[in-house]
Amino acid sequence: MTESAPAGSQRALRRDAARNRERLLAAARQLFADHGFDVTLDEVAHRAGVGVGTAYRRFANKGELLDALFSEQTAEMAAAADTALTDPDPWHGLVTYLEMSLALQLRDKGLAQIVSGDRVGVEQHDWNRQVMAPKNRAIVARARDAGVLRDDVTGTDLTFVQVGLNAILARSRGAHPDLYRRYLHLLLDGLRAEPGTPTPLPVAALTSDETHAVMGPPITPGTARG
Amino acid sequence: MTESAPAGSQRALRRDAARNRERLLAAARQLFADHGFDVTLDEVAHRAGVGVGTAYRRFANKGELLDALFSEQTAEMAAAADTALTDPDPWHGLVTYLEMSLALQLRDKGLAQIVSGDRVGVEQHDWNRQVMAPKNRAIVARARDAGVLRDDVTGTDLTFVQVGLNAILARSRGAHPDLYRRYLHLLLDGLRAEPGTPTPLPVAALTSDETHAVMGPPITPGTARG
DNA sequence: ACCTGAACACCGTTCAAGT
DNA sequence: ACCTGAACACCGTTCAAGT
């Protein structure tokens, strides 16, 4: 919490500082995408070629650094939403929006953690609220008005649907990267206004053994982290 | 990893050791239920009135201690499953099983983390596999055979359904404890063999503001934990 | 202004010394 | 055998000293 900068306008950074900031973001971008939020700030700083202290001079804490990456990634999320909104078929738009959104989160573990609300900073979350929430509402409204989506569904439902699917994605992303699509489509069948006969699911269920492997103990004795 | 005890049979504990073990379990039971896995082992040991080292003499690590509580809690889960299996209406059985299971997880944060595979030890997880997995399969088979559940659904699907709903539960348990039921019933409508017209949902959607509050930054600057 | 790295707090885990 | 608490490793965060 620095109170020096009058909210909104901040003095330009010195050239070396600006460069370090970029380096930190670049390092964090790659490390977060691969390993999610559990990379060390020391690792990020080291890869960026600066000291840890520098990271803390630019970002209030680890969450804020991830937060700064959020804007780039939300741009992709917003693009997916816009694609949905221009789709001539509102139902198809809704489906592809969720598909694209989850696919992005499959590619970027850090983004997945952000979207599911695991770890976020303050600023970009507001942006999420002000930009993504209205888009969600619009996507839902369009499908509902077309009579293809049940009429008791709202924009906020899309958020929680993603939270749920994201948890499945997080568990299965290693061994069965597309398993989440099975549950997405199961849920979509529950979202239809006039269901008719169930749609064939795009992905097979796991066997019992596969499930056990996926759900198996992630912490091997003696390797537990803080 | 101690290799002293021949797997299966272990010598009885000395009386003080056995008592300490019970005290540790009692302390952990309460602390985990209230605060989930992020309680300190120091706290558990302190509440139990023993040193930390004693905890490590009884349990390989923090996960194993939680694991030891698992059997008690799985007993309740198993009971819920058995209730489902004796329900004259297979669909109603399936629904109440999921309702009861999630309700238990709402009451016990530690149990929720176990079921969603967040943090588990080894031993009880096997038990889960050998006891709960067959029950899941039976519940699903019964509903499928009765023609009320779509025929491409398997027992392992119940596991992942719980993972997803659990994530929603974890996010909303504070402010909106029963929100998960909304998504459970949305999903149930997707699981029906012959959907017909959608069932009214038992819980209202959150408003945009409520959603934002729920998804809001859980880490206040400067309070981040390890 | 900004940079650095040593220092601090916290928490999981280990181990030497005691009974 | 078992108990204890100091010690160690790790990681997020801070801050004194340097440019």
CSV table of C-alpha atoms (C1' of nucleotides) in Angstrom, one decimal:
chain,number,residue,atom,x,y,z
A,1,MET,CA,0.0,0.0,0.0
A,2,THR,CA,1.9,3.1,-1.2
A,3,GLU,CA,-0.1,6.3,-1.0
A,4,SER,CA,2.3,8.3,-3.1
A,5,ALA,CA,0.6,8.0,-6.5
A,6,PRO,CA,-2.6,10.0,-6.9
A,7,ALA,CA,-5.0,7.3,-8.1
A,8,GLY,CA,-5.3,7.2,-11.9
A,9,SER,CA,-2.2,9.1,-13.1
A,10,GLN,CA,1.2,7.8,-12.3
A,11,ARG,CA,4.5,9.3,-13.2
A,12,ALA,CA,6.4,7.5,-15.9
A,13,LEU,CA,9.0,5.0,-14.7
A,14,ARG,CA,12.6,5.5,-15.0
A,15,ARG,CA,13.9,3.6,-18.1
A,16,ASP,CA,15.7,0.9,-16.2
A,17,ALA,CA,12.7,0.5,-13.9
A,18,ALA,CA,10.3,0.2,-16.9
A,19,ARG,CA,12.6,-2.4,-18.4
A,20,ASN,CA,12.8,-4.4,-15.2
A,21,ARG,CA,9.0,-4.3,-15.0
A,22,GLU,CA,8.7,-5.8,-18.5
A,23,ARG,CA,11.3,-8.4,-17.7
A,24,LEU,CA,9.4,-9.4,-14.6
A,25,LEU,CA,6.1,-9.7,-16.5
A,26,ALA,CA,7.7,-11.7,-19.3
A,27,ALA,CA,9.2,-14.1,-16.8
A,28,ALA,CA,6.0,-14.4,-14.8
A,29,ARG,CA,3.9,-14.9,-17.9
A,30,GLN,CA,5.9,-18.0,-18.9
A,31,LEU,CA,6.4,-19.4,-15.5
A,32,PHE,CA,2.7,-19.0,-14.5
A,33,ALA,CA,1.4,-20.5,-17.7
A,34,ASP,CA,3.5,-23.6,-17.1
A,35,HIS,CA,3.3,-24.0,-13.4
A,36,GLY,CA,0.5,-21.9,-12.1
A,37,PHE,CA,0.6,-19.7,-9.1
A,38,ASP,CA,2.9,-21.9,-7.1
A,39,VAL,CA,6.1,-20.6,-8.7
A,40,THR,CA,8.4,-18.8,-6.3
A,41,LEU,CA,8.9,-15.1,-6.7
A,42,ASP,CA,12.5,-15.8,-6.4
A,43,GLU,CA,12.3,-17.9,-9.5
A,44,VAL,CA,10.5,-15.2,-11.3
A,45,ALA,CA,13.0,-12.5,-10.2
A,46,HIS,CA,15.9,-14.8,-11.1
A,47,ARG,CA,14.6,-15.5,-14.5
A,48,ALA,CA,14.0,-11.8,-15.0
A,49,GLY,CA,17.5,-11.1,-14.0
A,50,VAL,CA,16.6,-8.9,-11.0
A,51,GLY,CA,16.5,-9.1,-7.3
A,52,VAL,CA,13.4,-10.1,-5.4
A,53,GLY,CA,13.2,-6.7,-3.9
A,54,THR,CA,12.7,-5.2,-7.3
A,55,ALA,CA,9.6,-7.3,-7.8
A,56,TYR,CA,8.2,-5.9,-4.6
A,57,ARG,CA,9.0,-2.4,-5.7
A,58,ARG,CA,6.7,-2.8,-8.8
A,59,PHE,CA,4.0,-5.0,-7.4
A,60,ALA,CA,2.5,-5.0,-4.0
A,61,ASN,CA,2.7,-8.8,-3.7
A,62,LYS,CA,2.7,-12.0,-5.7
A,63,GLY,CA,-1.0,-11.7,-6.4
A,64,GLU,CA,-0.6,-8.2,-7.9
A,65,LEU,CA,2.1,-9.5,-10.3
A,66,LEU,CA,-0.3,-12.2,-11.5
A,67,ASP,CA,-2.9,-9.6,-11.6
A,68,ALA,CA,-0.9,-7.5,-14.0
A,69,LEU,CA,-0.8,-10.4,-16.4
A,70,PHE,CA,-4.6,-10.6,-16.1
A,71,SER,CA,-5.3,-7.8,-18.5
A,72,GLU,CA,-3.5,-9.6,-21.4
A,73,GLN,CA,-5.3,-12.8,-20.7
A,74,THR,CA,-8.7,-11.2,-20.2
A,75,ALA,CA,-8.3,-9.7,-23.6
A,76,GLU,CA,-8.4,-13.2,-25.0
A,77,MET,CA,-11.4,-14.0,-22.8
A,78,ALA,CA,-13.2,-10.9,-23.9
A,79,ALA,CA,-12.5,-11.8,-27.6
A,80,ALA,CA,-14.0,-15.2,-27.0
A,81,ALA,CA,-17.1,-13.5,-25.5
A,82,ASP,CA,-17.4,-11.1,-28.5
A,83,THR,CA,-17.2,-14.0,-30.9
A,84,ALA,CA,-20.1,-15.6,-29.1
A,85,LEU,CA,-22.1,-12.4,-29.3
A,86,THR,CA,-21.7,-12.2,-33.0
A,87,ASP,CA,-22.5,-15.8,-33.7
A,88,PRO,CA,-25.7,-16.0,-35.7
A,89,ASP,CA,-26.8,-18.9,-33.6
A,90,PRO,CA,-27.1,-17.8,-30.0
A,91,TRP,CA,-26.9,-21.4,-28.6
A,92,HIS,CA,-23.9,-22.2,-30.6
A,93,GLY,CA,-22.4,-18.9,-29.4
A,94,LEU,CA,-22.9,-19.8,-25.8
A,95,VAL,CA,-21.4,-23.2,-26.3
A,96,THR,CA,-18.3,-22.0,-28.2
A,97,TYR,CA,-17.8,-19.3,-25.6
A,98,LEU,CA,-17.6,-21.8,-22.8
A,99,GLU,CA,-15.5,-24.1,-24.9
A,100,MET,CA,-13.1,-21.3,-25.9
A,101,SER,CA,-12.9,-19.9,-22.4
A,102,LEU,CA,-12.1,-23.3,-20.9
A,103,ALA,CA,-9.6,-24.1,-23.7
A,104,LEU,CA,-7.7,-20.9,-22.9
A,105,GLN,CA,-7.7,-21.9,-19.2
A,106,LEU,CA,-6.3,-25.3,-20.3
A,107,ARG,CA,-3.4,-23.6,-22.0
A,108,ASP,CA,-2.7,-21.3,-19.2
A,109,LYS,CA,-2.7,-22.6,-15.7
A,110,GLY,CA,-2.4,-19.1,-14.2
A,111,LEU,CA,-5.4,-17.9,-16.1
A,112,ALA,CA,-7.3,-20.9,-14.8
A,113,GLN,CA,-6.5,-20.0,-11.3
A,114,ILE,CA,-7.6,-16.4,-11.9
A,115,VAL,CA,-10.9,-17.3,-13.5
A,116,SER,CA,-11.8,-19.7,-10.7
A,117,GLY,CA,-11.1,-17.0,-8.2
A,118,ASP,CA,-8.3,-18.9,-6.5
A,119,ARG,CA,-5.8,-16.0,-6.4
A,120,VAL,CA,-6.4,-12.6,-7.7
A,121,GLY,CA,-5.4,-9.0,-7.0
A,122,VAL,CA,-7.7,-6.2,-6.8
A,123,GLU,CA,-7.5,-4.0,-9.9
A,124,GLN,CA,-8.0,-6.4,-12.7
A,125,HIS,CA,-10.8,-8.1,-10.8
A,126,ASP,CA,-12.8,-4.9,-11.1
A,127,TRP,CA,-12.1,-4.9,-14.7
A,128,ASN,CA,-13.3,-8.4,-14.9
A,129,ARG,CA,-16.5,-7.3,-13.2
A,130,GLN,CA,-17.0,-4.3,-15.4
A,131,VAL,CA,-16.1,-6.0,-18.7
A,132,MET,CA,-16.7,-9.7,-18.5
A,133,ALA,CA,-19.9,-9.6,-16.4
A,134,PRO,CA,-21.9,-7.6,-18.9
A,135,LYS,CA,-20.7,-9.8,-21.7
A,136,ASN,CA,-21.8,-12.9,-19.8
A,137,ARG,CA,-25.2,-11.3,-19.2
A,138,ALA,CA,-25.5,-10.4,-22.9
A,139,ILE,CA,-24.6,-13.9,-24.0
A,140,VAL,CA,-27.1,-15.4,-21.7
A,141,ALA,CA,-29.8,-12.9,-22.6
A,142,ARG,CA,-29.4,-13.5,-26.3
A,143,ALA,CA,-29.7,-17.3,-25.9
A,144,ARG,CA,-32.6,-16.9,-23.5
A,145,ASP,CA,-34.5,-14.5,-25.8
A,146,ALA,CA,-34.0,-16.9,-28.7
A,147,GLY,CA,-35.8,-19.5,-26.5
A,148,VAL,CA,-33.0,-22.0,-26.6
A,149,LEU,CA,-31.8,-21.4,-23.0
A,150,ARG,CA,-34.0,-22.0,-20.0
A,151,ASP,CA,-35.3,-18.8,-18.7
A,152,ASP,CA,-34.2,-19.1,-15.1
A,153,VAL,CA,-30.5,-18.9,-16.0
A,154,THR,CA,-28.6,-15.7,-15.5
A,155,GLY,CA,-25.2,-14.2,-16.4
A,156,THR,CA,-23.7,-15.0,-13.1
A,157,ASP,CA,-24.5,-18.7,-13.7
A,158,LEU,CA,-21.8,-18.7,-16.3
A,159,THR,CA,-19.3,-17.7,-13.7
A,160,PHE,CA,-20.1,-20.5,-11.4
A,161,VAL,CA,-20.3,-23.0,-14.2
A,162,GLN,CA,-16.7,-22.1,-15.0
A,163,VAL,CA,-15.7,-22.4,-11.4
A,164,GLY,CA,-17.0,-25.9,-11.4
A,165,LEU,CA,-15.6,-27.0,-14.7
A,166,ASN,CA,-12.3,-25.4,-13.8
A,167,ALA,CA,-12.0,-27.6,-10.8
A,168,ILE,CA,-12.5,-30.7,-13.0
A,169,LEU,CA,-10.0,-29.2,-15.5
A,170,ALA,CA,-7.4,-28.6,-12.8
A,171,ARG,CA,-7.6,-32.2,-11.6
A,172,SER,CA,-7.6,-33.9,-15.0
A,173,ARG,CA,-5.5,-31.5,-17.1
A,174,GLY,CA,-2.4,-33.7,-16.8
A,175,ALA,CA,-3.6,-37.1,-17.9
A,176,HIS,CA,-6.9,-36.3,-19.6
A,177,PRO,CA,-6.8,-32.7,-20.8
A,178,ASP,CA,-10.2,-32.7,-22.5
A,179,LEU,CA,-12.3,-34.5,-19.8
A,180,TYR,CA,-13.8,-31.3,-18.7
A,181,ARG,CA,-15.7,-31.2,-22.0
A,182,ARG,CA,-17.7,-34.2,-21.0
A,183,TYR,CA,-19.1,-32.3,-18.0
A,184,LEU,CA,-19.5,-29.1,-19.9
A,185,HIS,CA,-21.8,-30.9,-22.4
A,186,LEU,CA,-23.6,-32.8,-19.7
A,187,LEU,CA,-24.3,-29.4,-18.1
A,188,LEU,CA,-25.3,-27.8,-21.4
A,189,ASP,CA,-28.0,-30.5,-21.7
A,190,GLY,CA,-29.3,-29.2,-18.4
A,191,LEU,CA,-29.3,-25.6,-19.6
A,192,ARG,CA,-31.4,-26.2,-22.7
A,193,ALA,CA,-34.9,-24.7,-22.7
A,194,GLU,CA,-36.4,-27.7,-24.5
A,195,PRO,CA,-34.0,-30.6,-23.9
A,196,GLY,CA,-35.6,-33.3,-26.1
A,197,THR,CA,-33.2,-36.3,-26.2
A,198,PRO,CA,-29.8,-36.0,-24.7
A,199,THR,CA,-26.9,-35.0,-26.9
A,200,PRO,CA,-24.0,-37.6,-27.3
A,201,LEU,CA,-21.1,-36.6,-25.1
A,202,PRO,CA,-17.9,-35.5,-26.9
A,203,VAL,CA,-15.6,-37.3,-24.4
A,204,ALA,CA,-15.7,-40.8,-22.8
A,205,ALA,CA,-16.0,-41.2,-19.1
A,206,LEU,CA,-12.8,-42.3,-17.3
A,207,THR,CA,-12.5,-45.8,-16.1
A,208,SER,CA,-12.3,-46.5,-12.4
A,209,ASP,CA,-8.6,-46.9,-12.6
A,210,GLU,CA,-8.1,-43.7,-14.5
A,211,THR,CA,-10.2,-41.8,-12.0
A,212,HIS,CA,-8.2,-43.2,-9.1
A,213,ALA,CA,-5.0,-42.1,-10.8
A,214,VAL,CA,-6.3,-38.6,-11.4
A,215,MET,CA,-7.7,-38.3,-7.9
A,216,GLY,CA,-4.7,-40.0,-6.3
A,217,PRO,CA,-2.7,-38.3,-3.6
A,218,PRO,CA,-0.9,-35.3,-5.0
A,219,ILE,CA,1.4,-35.1,-2.1
A,220,THR,CA,4.0,-37.9,-1.9
A,221,PRO,CA,5.1,-38.3,1.8
A,222,GLY,CA,8.0,-36.1,2.6
A,223,THR,CA,7.5,-33.8,-0.4
A,224,ALA,CA,4.7,-31.7,1.1
A,225,ARG,CA,5.1,-28.0,0.4
A,226,GLY,CA,4.2,-25.0,2.6
B,1,MET,CA,8.6,-44.0,5.6
B,2,THR,CA,9.3,-46.4,8.5
B,3,GLU,CA,9.8,-50.0,7.5
B,4,SER,CA,9.7,-51.4,11.0
B,5,ALA,CA,6.0,-52.4,11.1
B,6,PRO,CA,5.2,-55.5,9.1
B,7,ALA,CA,2.4,-54.3,6.9
B,8,GLY,CA,-1.1,-55.1,8.3
B,9,SER,CA,-0.3,-56.0,11.9
B,10,GLN,CA,1.1,-53.4,14.2
B,11,ARG,CA,2.0,-53.7,17.9
B,12,ALA,CA,-0.3,-52.0,20.3
B,13,LEU,CA,0.7,-48.5,21.3
B,14,ARG,CA,1.9,-47.7,24.8
B,15,ARG,CA,-0.9,-46.3,26.9
B,16,ASP,CA,0.3,-42.7,26.9
B,17,ALA,CA,1.0,-42.9,23.1
B,18,ALA,CA,-2.5,-44.2,22.4
B,19,ARG,CA,-4.0,-41.4,24.5
B,20,ASN,CA,-1.9,-38.8,22.7
B,21,ARG,CA,-3.0,-40.2,19.4
B,22,GLU,CA,-6.6,-39.8,20.3
B,23,ARG,CA,-6.0,-36.3,21.6
B,24,LEU,CA,-4.4,-35.4,18.3
B,25,LEU,CA,-7.3,-36.8,16.3
B,26,ALA,CA,-9.8,-35.0,18.4
B,27,ALA,CA,-8.0,-31.7,18.0
B,28,ALA,CA,-7.6,-32.2,14.3
B,29,ARG,CA,-11.2,-33.3,13.8
B,30,GLN,CA,-12.5,-30.0,15.2
B,31,LEU,CA,-9.9,-27.7,13.7
B,32,PHE,CA,-10.1,-29.2,10.2
B,33,ALA,CA,-13.9,-29.1,10.2
B,34,ASP,CA,-13.8,-25.4,11.0
B,35,HIS,CA,-10.8,-24.2,9.0
B,36,GLY,CA,-10.0,-26.9,6.5
B,37,PHE,CA,-6.5,-28.1,5.8
B,38,ASP,CA,-4.8,-24.8,6.4
B,39,VAL,CA,-4.6,-25.2,10.1
B,40,THR,CA,-1.1,-25.5,11.5
B,41,LEU,CA,0.2,-28.7,12.9
B,42,ASP,CA,1.5,-26.6,15.7
B,43,GLU,CA,-2.0,-25.5,16.4
B,44,VAL,CA,-3.3,-29.1,16.4
B,45,ALA,CA,-0.5,-30.3,18.6
B,46,HIS,CA,-1.0,-27.4,21.0
B,47,ARG,CA,-4.7,-27.9,21.3
B,48,ALA,CA,-4.0,-31.6,21.8
B,49,GLY,CA,-1.6,-30.7,24.6
B,50,VAL,CA,1.4,-32.4,23.0
B,51,GLY,CA,4.6,-31.3,21.2
B,52,VAL,CA,4.7,-31.2,17.4
B,53,GLY,CA,7.2,-34.0,17.3
B,54,THR,CA,4.6,-36.3,18.8
B,55,ALA,CA,2.3,-35.6,15.9
B,56,TYR,CA,5.1,-36.7,13.5
B,57,ARG,CA,5.7,-39.8,15.5
B,58,ARG,CA,2.1,-41.0,14.9
B,59,PHE,CA,1.6,-39.6,11.4
B,60,ALA,CA,4.0,-39.5,8.6
B,61,ASN,CA,2.9,-35.9,7.8
B,62,LYS,CA,0.0,-33.5,7.9
B,63,GLY,CA,-1.8,-35.3,5.1
B,64,GLU,CA,-1.7,-38.6,6.9
B,65,LEU,CA,-3.2,-37.0,10.0
B,66,LEU,CA,-6.1,-35.7,7.9
B,67,ASP,CA,-6.2,-39.1,6.3
B,68,ALA,CA,-6.8,-40.8,9.6
B,69,LEU,CA,-9.9,-38.7,10.1
B,70,PHE,CA,-11.0,-39.8,6.7
B,71,SER,CA,-12.3,-43.1,7.8
B,72,GLU,CA,-14.8,-41.6,10.3
B,73,GLN,CA,-16.0,-39.2,7.6
B,74,THR,CA,-16.2,-41.7,4.8
B,75,ALA,CA,-18.4,-43.7,7.1
B,76,GLU,CA,-21.0,-40.9,6.8
B,77,MET,CA,-20.5,-40.8,3.0
B,78,ALA,CA,-20.9,-44.5,2.8
B,79,ALA,CA,-24.1,-44.3,4.8
B,80,ALA,CA,-25.4,-41.7,2.4
B,81,ALA,CA,-24.6,-44.0,-0.5
B,82,ASP,CA,-26.3,-46.9,1.2
B,83,THR,CA,-29.4,-44.8,1.8
B,84,ALA,CA,-29.4,-44.1,-1.9
B,85,LEU,CA,-29.2,-47.7,-2.8
B,86,THR,CA,-32.2,-48.7,-0.7
B,87,ASP,CA,-34.4,-45.9,-2.0
B,88,PRO,CA,-37.3,-47.4,-3.8
B,89,ASP,CA,-37.0,-44.6,-6.5
B,90,PRO,CA,-33.6,-44.9,-8.1
B,91,TRP,CA,-33.6,-41.3,-9.4
B,92,HIS,CA,-34.6,-40.0,-6.0
B,93,GLY,CA,-31.8,-42.1,-4.5
B,94,LEU,CA,-29.2,-40.6,-6.8
B,95,VAL,CA,-30.4,-37.1,-6.1
B,96,THR,CA,-30.5,-37.4,-2.4
B,97,TYR,CA,-27.1,-39.2,-2.4
B,98,LEU,CA,-25.5,-36.1,-4.1
B,99,GLU,CA,-27.5,-33.8,-1.8
B,100,MET,CA,-26.4,-35.6,1.3
B,101,SER,CA,-22.8,-36.0,0.2
B,102,LEU,CA,-22.5,-32.3,-0.6
B,103,ALA,CA,-24.3,-31.3,2.6
B,104,LEU,CA,-21.7,-33.3,4.6
B,105,GLN,CA,-19.0,-31.5,2.8
B,106,LEU,CA,-20.6,-28.2,3.6
B,107,ARG,CA,-20.5,-29.1,7.2
B,108,ASP,CA,-16.9,-30.2,7.2
B,109,LYS,CA,-14.4,-28.2,5.3
B,110,GLY,CA,-11.7,-30.9,5.7
B,111,LEU,CA,-14.0,-33.5,4.2
B,112,ALA,CA,-14.7,-31.3,1.3
B,113,GLN,CA,-11.0,-30.9,0.6
B,114,ILE,CA,-10.6,-34.7,0.8
B,115,VAL,CA,-13.5,-35.5,-1.5
B,116,SER,CA,-12.3,-33.0,-4.1
B,117,GLY,CA,-8.9,-34.6,-4.0
B,118,ASP,CA,-7.2,-31.5,-2.8
B,119,ARG,CA,-5.1,-33.1,-0.1
B,120,VAL,CA,-5.2,-36.7,0.8
B,121,GLY,CA,-2.9,-39.3,2.3
B,122,VAL,CA,-2.5,-42.7,0.8
B,123,GLU,CA,-4.2,-45.3,2.9
B,124,GLN,CA,-7.7,-44.1,3.1
B,125,HIS,CA,-7.7,-43.1,-0.5
B,126,ASP,CA,-7.4,-46.7,-1.3
B,127,TRP,CA,-10.3,-47.4,1.0
B,128,ASN,CA,-12.3,-44.7,-0.9
B,129,ARG,CA,-11.5,-46.5,-4.1
B,130,GLN,CA,-12.5,-49.9,-2.8
B,131,VAL,CA,-15.6,-48.9,-1.0
B,132,MET,CA,-17.0,-45.7,-2.5
B,133,ALA,CA,-16.3,-46.4,-6.1
B,134,PRO,CA,-18.4,-49.6,-6.2
B,135,LYS,CA,-21.2,-47.8,-4.4
B,136,ASN,CA,-21.1,-45.0,-7.0
B,137,ARG,CA,-21.2,-47.6,-9.8
B,138,ALA,CA,-24.2,-49.3,-8.2
B,139,ILE,CA,-26.1,-46.1,-7.7
B,140,VAL,CA,-25.5,-45.1,-11.3
B,141,ALA,CA,-26.3,-48.6,-12.6
B,142,ARG,CA,-29.6,-48.7,-10.7
B,143,ALA,CA,-30.8,-45.4,-12.1
B,144,ARG,CA,-29.6,-46.3,-15.6
B,145,ASP,CA,-31.3,-49.7,-15.5
B,146,ALA,CA,-34.5,-48.0,-14.4
B,147,GLY,CA,-34.3,-45.8,-17.5
B,148,VAL,CA,-34.2,-42.5,-15.6
B,149,LEU,CA,-30.5,-41.8,-16.1
B,150,ARG,CA,-29.0,-41.3,-19.5
B,151,ASP,CA,-27.2,-44.5,-20.5
B,152,ASP,CA,-23.8,-42.9,-21.2
B,153,VAL,CA,-23.2,-41.9,-17.6
B,154,THR,CA,-20.9,-44.0,-15.4
B,155,GLY,CA,-20.0,-44.3,-11.8
B,156,THR,CA,-16.8,-42.2,-12.2
B,157,ASP,CA,-18.9,-39.3,-13.4
B,158,LEU,CA,-20.3,-39.0,-9.9
B,159,THR,CA,-16.8,-38.3,-8.7
B,160,PHE,CA,-16.1,-35.5,-11.1
B,161,VAL,CA,-19.6,-34.1,-10.6
B,162,GLN,CA,-18.6,-33.8,-7.0
B,163,VAL,CA,-15.3,-32.2,-7.8
B,164,GLY,CA,-17.0,-29.5,-9.8
B,165,LEU,CA,-19.8,-28.8,-7.3
B,166,ASN,CA,-17.3,-28.8,-4.5
B,167,ALA,CA,-15.4,-26.0,-6.1
B,168,ILE,CA,-18.6,-24.0,-6.3
B,169,LEU,CA,-19.3,-24.9,-2.7
B,170,ALA,CA,-15.8,-23.9,-1.6
B,171,ARG,CA,-16.2,-20.4,-3.1
B,172,SER,CA,-19.7,-19.7,-1.9
B,173,ARG,CA,-19.9,-21.5,1.4
B,174,GLY,CA,-19.4,-18.4,3.4
B,175,ALA,CA,-22.0,-16.0,2.0
B,176,HIS,CA,-24.4,-18.4,0.2
B,177,PRO,CA,-24.1,-21.8,1.7
B,178,ASP,CA,-26.7,-23.5,-0.5
B,179,LEU,CA,-25.8,-22.0,-3.9
B,180,TYR,CA,-24.2,-25.2,-5.0
B,181,ARG,CA,-27.6,-26.8,-5.0
B,182,ARG,CA,-28.6,-24.6,-7.9
B,183,TYR,CA,-25.8,-26.1,-10.1
B,184,LEU,CA,-26.4,-29.6,-8.8
B,185,HIS,CA,-30.0,-29.4,-10.1
B,186,LEU,CA,-29.0,-27.8,-13.3
B,187,LEU,CA,-26.7,-30.6,-13.8
B,188,LEU,CA,-29.2,-33.2,-12.8
B,189,ASP,CA,-31.5,-31.9,-15.6
B,190,GLY,CA,-28.6,-32.8,-17.9
B,191,LEU,CA,-28.4,-36.3,-16.5
B,192,ARG,CA,-32.0,-37.3,-17.1
B,193,ALA,CA,-32.6,-39.9,-19.7
B,194,GLU,CA,-35.8,-38.2,-20.9
B,195,PRO,CA,-35.5,-34.6,-19.8
B,196,GLY,CA,-38.9,-33.2,-20.7
B,197,THR,CA,-39.4,-29.7,-19.4
B,198,PRO,CA,-36.7,-28.3,-17.0
B,199,THR,CA,-37.3,-28.6,-13.3
B,200,PRO,CA,-37.5,-25.4,-11.3
B,201,LEU,CA,-34.2,-24.7,-9.6
B,202,PRO,CA,-34.2,-24.9,-5.8
B,203,VAL,CA,-32.0,-21.8,-5.3
B,204,ALA,CA,-31.9,-18.4,-6.9
B,205,ALA,CA,-29.0,-17.2,-9.0
B,206,LEU,CA,-26.7,-14.7,-7.3
B,207,THR,CA,-26.9,-11.1,-8.5
B,208,SER,CA,-23.8,-9.6,-10.1
B,209,ASP,CA,-22.9,-7.8,-6.9
B,210,GLU,CA,-23.1,-11.0,-4.9
B,211,THR,CA,-21.1,-12.8,-7.4
B,212,HIS,CA,-18.4,-10.2,-7.3
B,213,ALA,CA,-18.3,-10.4,-3.6
B,214,VAL,CA,-18.0,-14.1,-3.6
B,215,MET,CA,-15.3,-14.2,-6.3
B,216,GLY,CA,-13.5,-11.2,-4.9
B,217,PRO,CA,-9.9,-11.2,-3.9
B,218,PRO,CA,-9.4,-13.6,-1.1
B,219,ILE,CA,-5.9,-12.3,-0.3
B,220,THR,CA,-5.9,-8.9,1.2
B,221,PRO,CA,-2.6,-7.2,0.4
B,222,GLY,CA,0.0,-8.0,3.0
B,223,THR,CA,-1.9,-10.9,4.4
B,224,ALA,CA,-0.9,-13.5,1.9
B,225,ARG,CA,0.2,-16.8,3.4
B,226,GLY,CA,2.9,-19.3,2.3
C,1,DA,C1',14.4,6.7,-7.7
C,2,DC,C1',15.7,2.5,-7.9
C,3,DC,C1',18.3,-1.9,-7.0
C,4,DT,C1',20.1,-5.6,-4.2
C,5,DG,C1',20.3,-9.3,-1.0
C,6,DA,C1',20.4,-10.3,3.7
C,7,DA,C1',16.9,-10.7,7.3
C,8,DC,C1',12.4,-11.8,9.2
C,9,DA,C1',8.0,-14.4,9.8
C,10,DC,C1',5.7,-18.5,9.1
C,11,DC,C1',5.0,-23.3,8.7
C,12,DG,C1',6.1,-28.2,7.5
C,13,DT,C1',9.4,-31.6,9.0
C,14,DT,C1',13.5,-33.6,11.5
C,15,DC,C1',16.4,-34.9,15.2
C,16,DA,C1',19.3,-34.7,19.5
C,17,DA,C1',18.5,-34.9,24.2
C,18,DG,C1',15.7,-36.3,27.8
C,19,DT,C1',12.2,-39.7,30.4
D,1,DA,C1',9.2,-46.5,23.3
D,2,DC,C1',8.0,-42.3,23.5
D,3,DC,C1',8.1,-37.1,24.3
D,4,DT,C1',9.8,-32.5,23.6
D,5,DG,C1',11.2,-28.3,21.5
D,6,DA,C1',15.0,-26.4,19.2
D,7,DA,C1',16.7,-26.4,14.5
D,8,DC,C1',16.3,-26.6,9.5
D,9,DA,C1',14.3,-25.8,4.8
D,10,DC,C1',11.3,-23.1,2.2
D,11,DC,C1',8.9,-19.1,0.6
D,12,DG,C1',6.5,-14.6,1.0
D,13,DT,C1',7.7,-10.0,2.4
D,14,DT,C1',10.5,-6.1,4.3
D,15,DC,C1',14.3,-3.1,4.8
D,16,DA,C1',19.0,-1.1,5.4
D,17,DA,C1',22.7,-0.1,2.5
D,18,DG,C1',24.3,1.0,-1.9
D,19,DT,C1',24.0,3.4,-6.9
